[in-house]
PDB file of C-alpha atoms and ligand atoms in Angstrom:
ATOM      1  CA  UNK A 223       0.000   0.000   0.000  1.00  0.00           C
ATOM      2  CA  UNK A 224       1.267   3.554  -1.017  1.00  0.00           C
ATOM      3  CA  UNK A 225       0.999   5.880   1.709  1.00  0.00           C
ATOM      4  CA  UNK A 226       0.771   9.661   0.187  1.00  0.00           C
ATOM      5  CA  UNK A 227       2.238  12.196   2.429  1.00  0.00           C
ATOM      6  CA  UNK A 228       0.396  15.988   2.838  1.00  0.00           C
ATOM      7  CA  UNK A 229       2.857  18.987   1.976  1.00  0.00           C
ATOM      8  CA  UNK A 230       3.240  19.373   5.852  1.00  0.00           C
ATOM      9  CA  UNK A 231       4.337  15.601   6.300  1.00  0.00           C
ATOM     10  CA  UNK A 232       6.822  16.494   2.527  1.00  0.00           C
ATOM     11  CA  UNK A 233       8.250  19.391   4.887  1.00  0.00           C
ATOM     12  CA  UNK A 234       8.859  16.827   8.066  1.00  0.00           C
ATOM     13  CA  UNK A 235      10.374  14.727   5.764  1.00  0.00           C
ATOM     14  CA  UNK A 236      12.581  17.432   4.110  1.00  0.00           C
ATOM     15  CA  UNK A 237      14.264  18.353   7.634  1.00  0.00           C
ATOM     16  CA  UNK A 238      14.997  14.766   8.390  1.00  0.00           C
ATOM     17  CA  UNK A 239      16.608  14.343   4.407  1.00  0.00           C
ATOM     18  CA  UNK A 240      18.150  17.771   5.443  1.00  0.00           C
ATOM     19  CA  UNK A 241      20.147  16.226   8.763  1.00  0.00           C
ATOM     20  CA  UNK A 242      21.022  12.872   6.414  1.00  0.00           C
ATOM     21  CA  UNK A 243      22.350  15.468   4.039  1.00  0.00           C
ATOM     22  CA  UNK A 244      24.702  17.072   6.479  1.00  0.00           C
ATOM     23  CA  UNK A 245      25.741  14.033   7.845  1.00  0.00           C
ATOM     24  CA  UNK A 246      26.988  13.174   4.696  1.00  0.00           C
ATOM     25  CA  UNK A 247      28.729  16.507   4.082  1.00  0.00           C
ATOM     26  CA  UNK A 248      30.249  15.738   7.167  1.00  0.00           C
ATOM     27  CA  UNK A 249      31.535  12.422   6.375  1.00  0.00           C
ATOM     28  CA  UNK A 250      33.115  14.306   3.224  1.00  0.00           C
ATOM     29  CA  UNK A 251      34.867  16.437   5.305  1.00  0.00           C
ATOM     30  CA  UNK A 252      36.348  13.482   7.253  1.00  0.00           C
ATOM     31  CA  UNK A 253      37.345  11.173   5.325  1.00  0.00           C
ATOM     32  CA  UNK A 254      40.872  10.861   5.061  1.00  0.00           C
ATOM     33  CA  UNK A 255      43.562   8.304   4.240  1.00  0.00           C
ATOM     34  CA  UNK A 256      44.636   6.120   7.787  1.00  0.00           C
ATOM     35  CA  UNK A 257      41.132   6.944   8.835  1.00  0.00           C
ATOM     36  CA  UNK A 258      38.714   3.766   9.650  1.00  0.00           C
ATOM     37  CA  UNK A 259      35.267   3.297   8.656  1.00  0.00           C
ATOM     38  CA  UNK A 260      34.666   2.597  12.373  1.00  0.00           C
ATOM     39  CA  UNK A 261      35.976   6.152  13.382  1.00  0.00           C
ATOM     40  CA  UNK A 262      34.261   7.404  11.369  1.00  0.00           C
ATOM     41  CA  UNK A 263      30.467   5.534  11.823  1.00  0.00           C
ATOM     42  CA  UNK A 264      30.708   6.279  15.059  1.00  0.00           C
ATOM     43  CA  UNK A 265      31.524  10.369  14.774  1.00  0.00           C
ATOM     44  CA  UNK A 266      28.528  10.503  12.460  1.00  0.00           C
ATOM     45  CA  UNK A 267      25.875   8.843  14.581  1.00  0.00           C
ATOM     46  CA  UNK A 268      27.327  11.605  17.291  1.00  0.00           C
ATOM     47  CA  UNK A 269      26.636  13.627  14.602  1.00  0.00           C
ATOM     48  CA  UNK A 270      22.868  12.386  13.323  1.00  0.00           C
ATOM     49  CA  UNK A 271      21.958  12.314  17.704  1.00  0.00           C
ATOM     50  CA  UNK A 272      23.306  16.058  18.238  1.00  0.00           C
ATOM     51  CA  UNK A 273      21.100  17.203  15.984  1.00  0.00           C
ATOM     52  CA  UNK A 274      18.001  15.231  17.229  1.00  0.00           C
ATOM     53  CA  UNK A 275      18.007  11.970  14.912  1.00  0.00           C
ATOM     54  CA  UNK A 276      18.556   8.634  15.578  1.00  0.00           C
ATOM     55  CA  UNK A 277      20.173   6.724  13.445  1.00  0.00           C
ATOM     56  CA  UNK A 278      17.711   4.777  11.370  1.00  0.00           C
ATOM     57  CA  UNK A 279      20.124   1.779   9.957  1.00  0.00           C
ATOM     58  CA  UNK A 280      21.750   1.296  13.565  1.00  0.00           C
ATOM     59  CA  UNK A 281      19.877  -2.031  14.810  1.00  0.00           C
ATOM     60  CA  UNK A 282      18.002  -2.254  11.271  1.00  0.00           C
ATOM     61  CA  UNK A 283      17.100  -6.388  10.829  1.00  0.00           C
ATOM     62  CA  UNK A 284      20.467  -6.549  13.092  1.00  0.00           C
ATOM     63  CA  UNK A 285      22.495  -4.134  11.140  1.00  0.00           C
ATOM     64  CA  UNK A 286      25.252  -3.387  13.533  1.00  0.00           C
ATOM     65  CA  UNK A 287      26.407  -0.003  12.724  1.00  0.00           C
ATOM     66  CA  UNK A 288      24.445   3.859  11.927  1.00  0.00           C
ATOM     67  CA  UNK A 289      25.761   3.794   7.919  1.00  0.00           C
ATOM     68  CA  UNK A 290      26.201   1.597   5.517  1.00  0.00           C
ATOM     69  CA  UNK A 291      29.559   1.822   3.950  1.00  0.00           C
ATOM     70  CA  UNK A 292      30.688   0.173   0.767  1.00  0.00           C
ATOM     71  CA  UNK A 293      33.987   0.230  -0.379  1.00  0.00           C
ATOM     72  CA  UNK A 294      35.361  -0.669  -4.044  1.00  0.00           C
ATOM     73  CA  UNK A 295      33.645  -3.504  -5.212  1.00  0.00           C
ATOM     74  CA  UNK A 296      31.365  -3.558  -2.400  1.00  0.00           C
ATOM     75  CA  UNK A 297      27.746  -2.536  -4.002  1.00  0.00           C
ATOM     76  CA  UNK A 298      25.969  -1.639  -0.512  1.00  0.00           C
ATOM     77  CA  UNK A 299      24.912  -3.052   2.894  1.00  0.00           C
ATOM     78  CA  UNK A 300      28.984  -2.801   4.044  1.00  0.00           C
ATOM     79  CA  UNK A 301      29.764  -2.753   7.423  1.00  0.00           C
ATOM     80  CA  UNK A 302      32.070   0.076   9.024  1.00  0.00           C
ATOM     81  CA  UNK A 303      35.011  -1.803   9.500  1.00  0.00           C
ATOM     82  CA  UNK A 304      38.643  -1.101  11.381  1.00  0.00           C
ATOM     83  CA  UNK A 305      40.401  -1.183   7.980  1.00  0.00           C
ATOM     84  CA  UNK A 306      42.154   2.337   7.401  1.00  0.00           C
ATOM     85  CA  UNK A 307      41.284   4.268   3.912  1.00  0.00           C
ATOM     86  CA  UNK A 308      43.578   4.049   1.147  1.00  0.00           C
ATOM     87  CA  UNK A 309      44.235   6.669  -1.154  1.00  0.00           C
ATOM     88  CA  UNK A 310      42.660   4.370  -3.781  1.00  0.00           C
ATOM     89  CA  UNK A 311      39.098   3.695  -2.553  1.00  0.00           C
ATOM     90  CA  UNK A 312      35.872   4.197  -3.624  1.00  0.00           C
ATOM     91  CA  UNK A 313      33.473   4.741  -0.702  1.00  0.00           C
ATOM     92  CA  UNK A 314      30.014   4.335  -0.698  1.00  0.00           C
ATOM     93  CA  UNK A 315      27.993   5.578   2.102  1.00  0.00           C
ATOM     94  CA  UNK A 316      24.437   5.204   3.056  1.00  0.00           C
ATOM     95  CA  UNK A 317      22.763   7.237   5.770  1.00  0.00           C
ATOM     96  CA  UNK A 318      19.304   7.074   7.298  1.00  0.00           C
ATOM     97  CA  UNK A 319      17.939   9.146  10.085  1.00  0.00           C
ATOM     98  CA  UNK A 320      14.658   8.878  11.590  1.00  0.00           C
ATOM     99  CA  UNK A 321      13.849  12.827  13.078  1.00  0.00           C
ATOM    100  CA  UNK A 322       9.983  13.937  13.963  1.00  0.00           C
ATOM    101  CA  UNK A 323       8.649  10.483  13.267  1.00  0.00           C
ATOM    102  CA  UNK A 324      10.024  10.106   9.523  1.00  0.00           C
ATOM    103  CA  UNK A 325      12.849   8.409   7.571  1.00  0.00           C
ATOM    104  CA  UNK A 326      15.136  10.138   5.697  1.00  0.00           C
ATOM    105  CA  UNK A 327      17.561   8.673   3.385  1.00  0.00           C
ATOM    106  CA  UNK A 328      20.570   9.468   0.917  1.00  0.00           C
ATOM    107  CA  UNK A 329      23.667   7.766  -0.281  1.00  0.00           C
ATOM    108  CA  UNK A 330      26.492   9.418  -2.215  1.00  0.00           C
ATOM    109  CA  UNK A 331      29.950   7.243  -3.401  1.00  0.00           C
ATOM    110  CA  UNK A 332      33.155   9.054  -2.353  1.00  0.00           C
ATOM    111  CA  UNK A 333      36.449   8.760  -4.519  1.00  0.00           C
ATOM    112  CA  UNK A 334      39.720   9.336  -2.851  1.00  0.00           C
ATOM    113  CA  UNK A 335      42.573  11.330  -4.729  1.00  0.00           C
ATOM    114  CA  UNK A 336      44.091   7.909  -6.836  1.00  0.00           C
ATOM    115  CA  UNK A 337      41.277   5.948  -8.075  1.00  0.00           C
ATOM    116  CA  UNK A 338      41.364   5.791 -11.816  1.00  0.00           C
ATOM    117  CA  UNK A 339      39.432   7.621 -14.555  1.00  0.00           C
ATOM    118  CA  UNK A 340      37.378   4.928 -14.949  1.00  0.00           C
ATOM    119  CA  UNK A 341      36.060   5.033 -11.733  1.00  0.00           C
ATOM    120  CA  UNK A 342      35.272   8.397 -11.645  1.00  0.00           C
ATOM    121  CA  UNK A 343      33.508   8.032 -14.930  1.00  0.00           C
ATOM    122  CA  UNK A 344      31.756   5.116 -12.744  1.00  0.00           C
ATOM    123  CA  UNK A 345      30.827   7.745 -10.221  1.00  0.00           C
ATOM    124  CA  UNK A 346      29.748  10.848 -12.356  1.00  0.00           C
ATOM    125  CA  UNK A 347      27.623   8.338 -14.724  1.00  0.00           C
ATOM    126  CA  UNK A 348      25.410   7.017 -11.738  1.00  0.00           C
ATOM    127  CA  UNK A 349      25.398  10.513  -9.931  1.00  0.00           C
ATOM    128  CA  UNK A 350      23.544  11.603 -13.719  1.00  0.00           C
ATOM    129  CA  UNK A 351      21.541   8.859 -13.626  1.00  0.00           C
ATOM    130  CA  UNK A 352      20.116   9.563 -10.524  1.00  0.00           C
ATOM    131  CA  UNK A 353      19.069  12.837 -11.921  1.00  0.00           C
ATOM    132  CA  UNK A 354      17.908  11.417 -15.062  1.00  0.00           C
ATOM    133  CA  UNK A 355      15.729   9.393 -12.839  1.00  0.00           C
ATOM    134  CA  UNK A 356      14.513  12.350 -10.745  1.00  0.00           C
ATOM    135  CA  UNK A 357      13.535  13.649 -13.379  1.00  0.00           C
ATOM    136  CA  UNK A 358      11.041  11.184 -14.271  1.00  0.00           C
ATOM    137  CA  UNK A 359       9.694  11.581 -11.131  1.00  0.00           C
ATOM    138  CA  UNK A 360       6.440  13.283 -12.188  1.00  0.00           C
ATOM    139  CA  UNK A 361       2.580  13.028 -12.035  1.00  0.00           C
ATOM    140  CA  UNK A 362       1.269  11.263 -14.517  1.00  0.00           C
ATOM    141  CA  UNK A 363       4.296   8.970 -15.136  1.00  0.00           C
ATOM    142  CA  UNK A 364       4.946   5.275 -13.800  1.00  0.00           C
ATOM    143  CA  UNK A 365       7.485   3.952 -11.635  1.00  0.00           C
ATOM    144  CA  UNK A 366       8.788   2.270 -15.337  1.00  0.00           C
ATOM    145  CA  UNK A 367       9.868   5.334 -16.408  1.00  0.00           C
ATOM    146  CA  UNK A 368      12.050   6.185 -14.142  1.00  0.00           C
ATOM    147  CA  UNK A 369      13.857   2.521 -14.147  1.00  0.00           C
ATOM    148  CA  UNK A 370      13.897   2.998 -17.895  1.00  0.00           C
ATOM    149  CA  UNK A 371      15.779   7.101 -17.306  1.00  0.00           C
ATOM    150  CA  UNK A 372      18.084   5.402 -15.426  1.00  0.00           C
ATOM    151  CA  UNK A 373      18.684   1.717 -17.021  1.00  0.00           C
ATOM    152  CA  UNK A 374      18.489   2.916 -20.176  1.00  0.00           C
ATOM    153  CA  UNK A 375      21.216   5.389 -19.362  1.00  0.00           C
ATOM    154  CA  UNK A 376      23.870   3.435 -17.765  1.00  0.00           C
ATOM    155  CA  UNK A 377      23.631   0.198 -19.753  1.00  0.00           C
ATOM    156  CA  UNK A 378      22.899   1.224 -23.020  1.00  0.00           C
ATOM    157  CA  UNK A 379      24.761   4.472 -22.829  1.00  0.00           C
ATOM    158  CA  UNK A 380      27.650   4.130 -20.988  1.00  0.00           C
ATOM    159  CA  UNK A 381      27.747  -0.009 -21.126  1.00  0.00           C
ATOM    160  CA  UNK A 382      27.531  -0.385 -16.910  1.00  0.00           C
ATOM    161  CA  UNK A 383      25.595  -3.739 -15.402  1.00  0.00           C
ATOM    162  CA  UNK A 384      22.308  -2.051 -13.194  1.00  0.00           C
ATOM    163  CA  UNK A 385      22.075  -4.331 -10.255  1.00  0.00           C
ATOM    164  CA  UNK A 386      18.748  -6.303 -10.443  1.00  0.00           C
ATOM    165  CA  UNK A 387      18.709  -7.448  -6.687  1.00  0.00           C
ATOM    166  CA  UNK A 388      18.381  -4.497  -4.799  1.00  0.00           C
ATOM    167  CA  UNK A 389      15.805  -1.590  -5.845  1.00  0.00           C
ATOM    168  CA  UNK A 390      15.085   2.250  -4.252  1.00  0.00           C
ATOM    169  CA  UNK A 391      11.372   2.224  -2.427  1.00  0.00           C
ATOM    170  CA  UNK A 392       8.757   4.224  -0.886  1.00  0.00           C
ATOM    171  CA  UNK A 393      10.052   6.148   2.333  1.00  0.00           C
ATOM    172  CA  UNK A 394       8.055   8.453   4.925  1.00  0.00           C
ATOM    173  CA  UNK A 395       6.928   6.727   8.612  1.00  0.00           C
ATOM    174  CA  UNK A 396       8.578   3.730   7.744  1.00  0.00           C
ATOM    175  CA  UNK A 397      12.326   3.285   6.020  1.00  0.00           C
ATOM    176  CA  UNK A 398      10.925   0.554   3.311  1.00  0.00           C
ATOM    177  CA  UNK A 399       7.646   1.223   2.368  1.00  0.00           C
ATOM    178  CA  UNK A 400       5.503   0.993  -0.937  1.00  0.00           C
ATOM    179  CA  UNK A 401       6.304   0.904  -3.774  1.00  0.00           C
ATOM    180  CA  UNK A 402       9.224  -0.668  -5.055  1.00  0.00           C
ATOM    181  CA  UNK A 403      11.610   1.911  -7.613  1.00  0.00           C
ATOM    182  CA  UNK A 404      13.742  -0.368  -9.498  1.00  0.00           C
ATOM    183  CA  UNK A 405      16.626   1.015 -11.671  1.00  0.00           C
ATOM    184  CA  UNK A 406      15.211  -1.201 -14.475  1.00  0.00           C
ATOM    185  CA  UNK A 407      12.170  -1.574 -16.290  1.00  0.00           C
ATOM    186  CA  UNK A 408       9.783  -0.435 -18.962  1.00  0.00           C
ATOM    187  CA  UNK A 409       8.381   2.690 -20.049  1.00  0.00           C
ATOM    188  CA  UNK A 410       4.894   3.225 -18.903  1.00  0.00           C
ATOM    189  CA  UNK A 411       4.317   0.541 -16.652  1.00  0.00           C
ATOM    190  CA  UNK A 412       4.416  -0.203 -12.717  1.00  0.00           C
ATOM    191  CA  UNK A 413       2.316   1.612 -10.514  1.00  0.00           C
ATOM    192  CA  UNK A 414       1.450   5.415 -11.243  1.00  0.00           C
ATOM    193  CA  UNK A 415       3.122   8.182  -9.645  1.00  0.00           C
ATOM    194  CA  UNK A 416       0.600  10.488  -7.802  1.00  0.00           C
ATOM    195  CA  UNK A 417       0.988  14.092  -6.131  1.00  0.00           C
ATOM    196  CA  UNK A 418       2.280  12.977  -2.448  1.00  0.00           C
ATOM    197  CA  UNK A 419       4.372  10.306  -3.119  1.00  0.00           C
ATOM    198  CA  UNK A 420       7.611  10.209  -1.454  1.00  0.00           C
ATOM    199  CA  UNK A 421      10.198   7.565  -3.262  1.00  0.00           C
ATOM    200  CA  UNK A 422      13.878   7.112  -2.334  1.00  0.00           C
ATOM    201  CA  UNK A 423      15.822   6.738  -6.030  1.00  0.00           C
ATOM    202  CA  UNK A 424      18.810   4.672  -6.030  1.00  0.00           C
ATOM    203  CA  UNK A 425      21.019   3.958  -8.466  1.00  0.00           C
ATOM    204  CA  UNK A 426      23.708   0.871  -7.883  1.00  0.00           C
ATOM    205  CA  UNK A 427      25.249   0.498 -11.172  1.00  0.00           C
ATOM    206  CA  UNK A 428      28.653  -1.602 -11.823  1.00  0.00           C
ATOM    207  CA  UNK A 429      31.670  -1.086 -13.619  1.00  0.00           C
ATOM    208  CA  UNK A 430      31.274  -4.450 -15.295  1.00  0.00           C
ATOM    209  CA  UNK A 431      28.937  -7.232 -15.108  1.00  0.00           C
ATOM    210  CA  UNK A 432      25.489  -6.597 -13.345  1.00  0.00           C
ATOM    211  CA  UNK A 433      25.442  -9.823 -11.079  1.00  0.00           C
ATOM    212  CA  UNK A 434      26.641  -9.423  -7.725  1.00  0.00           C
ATOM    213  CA  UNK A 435      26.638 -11.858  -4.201  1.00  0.00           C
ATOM    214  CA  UNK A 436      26.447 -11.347  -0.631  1.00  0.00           C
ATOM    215  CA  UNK A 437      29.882 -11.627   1.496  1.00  0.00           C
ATOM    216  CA  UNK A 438      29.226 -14.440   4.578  1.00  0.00           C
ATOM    217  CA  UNK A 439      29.198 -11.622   7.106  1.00  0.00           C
ATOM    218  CA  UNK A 440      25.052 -11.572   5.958  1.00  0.00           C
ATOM    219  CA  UNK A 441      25.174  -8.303   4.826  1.00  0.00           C
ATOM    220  CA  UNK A 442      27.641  -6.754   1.839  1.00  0.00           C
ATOM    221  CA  UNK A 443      26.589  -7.135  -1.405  1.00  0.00           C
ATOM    222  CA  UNK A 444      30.098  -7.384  -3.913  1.00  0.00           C
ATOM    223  CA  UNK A 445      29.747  -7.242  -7.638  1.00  0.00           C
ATOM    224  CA  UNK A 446      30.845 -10.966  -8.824  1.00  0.00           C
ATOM    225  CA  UNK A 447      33.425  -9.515 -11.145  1.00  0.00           C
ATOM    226  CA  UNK A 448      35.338  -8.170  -7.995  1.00  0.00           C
ATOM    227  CA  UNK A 449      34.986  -4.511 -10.621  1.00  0.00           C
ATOM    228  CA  UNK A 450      33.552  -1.290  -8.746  1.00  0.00           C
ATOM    229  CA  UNK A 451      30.626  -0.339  -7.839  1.00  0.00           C
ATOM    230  CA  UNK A 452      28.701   3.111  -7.250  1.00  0.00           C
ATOM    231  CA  UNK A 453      25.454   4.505  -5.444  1.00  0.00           C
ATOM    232  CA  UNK A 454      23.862   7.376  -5.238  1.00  0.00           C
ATOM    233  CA  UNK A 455      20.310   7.994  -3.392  1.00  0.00           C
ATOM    234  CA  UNK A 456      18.226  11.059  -3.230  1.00  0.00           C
ATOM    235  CA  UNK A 457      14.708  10.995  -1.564  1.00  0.00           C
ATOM    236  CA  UNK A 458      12.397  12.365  -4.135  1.00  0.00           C
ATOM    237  CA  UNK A 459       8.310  13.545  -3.418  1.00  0.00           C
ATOM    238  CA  UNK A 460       6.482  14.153  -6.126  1.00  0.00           C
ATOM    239  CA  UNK A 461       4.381  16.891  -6.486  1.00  0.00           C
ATOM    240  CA  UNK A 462       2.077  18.883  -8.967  1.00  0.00           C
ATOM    241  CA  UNK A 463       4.972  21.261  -9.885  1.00  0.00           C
ATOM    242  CA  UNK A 464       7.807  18.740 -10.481  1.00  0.00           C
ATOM    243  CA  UNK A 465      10.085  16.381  -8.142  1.00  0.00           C
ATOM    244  CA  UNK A 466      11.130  17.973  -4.853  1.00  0.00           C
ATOM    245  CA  UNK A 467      14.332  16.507  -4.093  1.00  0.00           C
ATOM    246  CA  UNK A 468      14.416  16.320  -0.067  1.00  0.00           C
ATOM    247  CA  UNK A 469      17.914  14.987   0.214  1.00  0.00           C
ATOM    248  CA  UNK A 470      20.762  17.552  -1.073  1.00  0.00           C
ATOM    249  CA  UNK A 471      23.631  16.722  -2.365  1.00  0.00           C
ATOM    250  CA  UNK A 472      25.043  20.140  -2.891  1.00  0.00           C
ATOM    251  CA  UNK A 473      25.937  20.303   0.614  1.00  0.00           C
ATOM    252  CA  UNK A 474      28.345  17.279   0.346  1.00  0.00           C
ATOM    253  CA  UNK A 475      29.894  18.755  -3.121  1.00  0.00           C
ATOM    254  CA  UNK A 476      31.115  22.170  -1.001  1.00  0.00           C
ATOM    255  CA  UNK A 477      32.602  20.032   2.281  1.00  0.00           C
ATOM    256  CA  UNK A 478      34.610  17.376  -0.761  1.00  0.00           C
ATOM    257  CA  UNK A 479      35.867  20.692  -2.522  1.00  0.00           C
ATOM    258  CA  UNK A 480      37.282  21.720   1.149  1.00  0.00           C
ATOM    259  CA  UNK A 481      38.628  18.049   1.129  1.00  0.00           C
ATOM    260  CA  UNK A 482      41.772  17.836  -1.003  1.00  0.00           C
ATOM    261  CA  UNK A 483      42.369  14.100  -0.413  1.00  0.00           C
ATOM    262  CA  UNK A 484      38.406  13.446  -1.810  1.00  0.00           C
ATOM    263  CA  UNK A 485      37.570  13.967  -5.714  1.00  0.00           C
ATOM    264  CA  UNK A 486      35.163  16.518  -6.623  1.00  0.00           C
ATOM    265  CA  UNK A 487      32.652  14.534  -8.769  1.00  0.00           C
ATOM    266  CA  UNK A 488      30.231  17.264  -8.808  1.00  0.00           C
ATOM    267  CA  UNK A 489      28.317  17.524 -12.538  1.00  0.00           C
ATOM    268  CA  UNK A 490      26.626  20.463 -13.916  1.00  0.00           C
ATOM    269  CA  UNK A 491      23.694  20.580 -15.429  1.00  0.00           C
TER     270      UNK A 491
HETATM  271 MG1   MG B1402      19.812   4.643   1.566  1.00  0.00          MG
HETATM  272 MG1   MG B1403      17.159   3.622   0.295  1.00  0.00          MG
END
């Protein structure tokens, strides 16, 4: 069942996309080379409960830690870990707050200063995708359409595998709720997008092959190719107007530009 949320819920929503949005420009700011994942989990759900959230991934189905931090070819789900940063890695990180009663939820892929080209290709690509898929995000349209903006994008354009396993979803009250966004599918069909309807968009698009499996700790997802991996995750509500993007990932841009050891994949449109 699709819940539609009132402008005043949209606005609730916005501040708690707003504090996952700063959390994550926070983390940009942080990350460094030597640092762990660890260190850093645990300064940003200081972070998320300062400002009034909890942490909504922290205890999630027995998720031990408050983000979800994928690194390389790790897709998503990753847990923090004690392993220091190289000055090669792709991070991936996945925040979600619960603040006044609703979920908000973003993900944005970090590059430190020596990953190749390729992978920041990788990284703008899905980043444009995401927006190619916002923009579908209108009244009138189906969920199809904005699996096809994004599918059609990556795997016909740029020749990346769109993960099939794991899909974006309704979000408001609950983190998972109705209806299912995958990043592939056909124009025009799945269920039709309404004035109200809050969705979190989510791009996870591989370098190589599409198929991916889950690492034995029951959690991270790893493309099967061992190639990298990227994700990036606005929460979108549609309205009669256009999308409203509630998540911002402008914030994150400015803090990675202050970050000389993190690569400045911001894209211009
Ligand atoms: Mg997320
Ligand atoms: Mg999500």
């Amino acid at each position: 069942m699709i819940y539609y949320k009132t402008n005043e819920e949209i606005e609730l929503m916005r501040e708690s996309n707003l504090l996952v949005s700063k959390t994550l420009a926070y983390i940009g700011g942080l990350l460094k080379v030597g640092e762990t994942g660890k260190t850093v989990d645990k300064k940003a759900e200081s972070f998320i409960r300062d400002h009034g959230g909890i942490p909504a991934f922290k205890g999630y189905r027995g998720f031990p830690a408050s983000l979800c931090m994928s690194l390389n070819d790790a897709v998503v789900h990753g847990i923090p870990s004690e392993k220091a940063f190289s000055e090669s890695d792709l991070v991936s990180i996945d925040c979600g707050v619960v603040l006044n009663g609703f979920y908000g939820d973003a993900a944005f892929t970090f590059a430190f200063q020596n990953v190749s080209d390729d992978s920041k290709k990788l990284l703008r690509v899905t980043r444009e995708a995401l927006v190619k898929g916002v923009e579908a995000a209108i009244v009138g349209n189906r969920i199809g359409d904005i699996s096809f903006a994004i599918q059609s994008f990556c795997e016909r354009v740029h020749g990346y595998g769109i993960v099939r396993e794991l899909v974006g979803h309704g979000v408001g009250r609950a983190l998972h709720e109705d209806p299912e966004v995958p990043n592939f599918g056909v124009k025009g069909k799945g269920p039709l997008l309404k004035e109200g309807i809050v969705i979190a968009i989510e791009p996870m698009v591989n370098m190589g092959s599409k198929s991916v499996k889950q690492l034995n700790d029951g959690w991270t997802i790893l493309t099967r190719d061992g190639k990298p991996s990227a994700h990036f995750e606005h929460s979108v509500a549609v309205k009669k107007n256009g999308p409203d993007v509630l998540s911002d990932h402008s914030l994150i841009d400015l803090e990675v530009k202050n970050n000389p050891e993190i690569v400045d994949i911001s894209i211009n449109f």
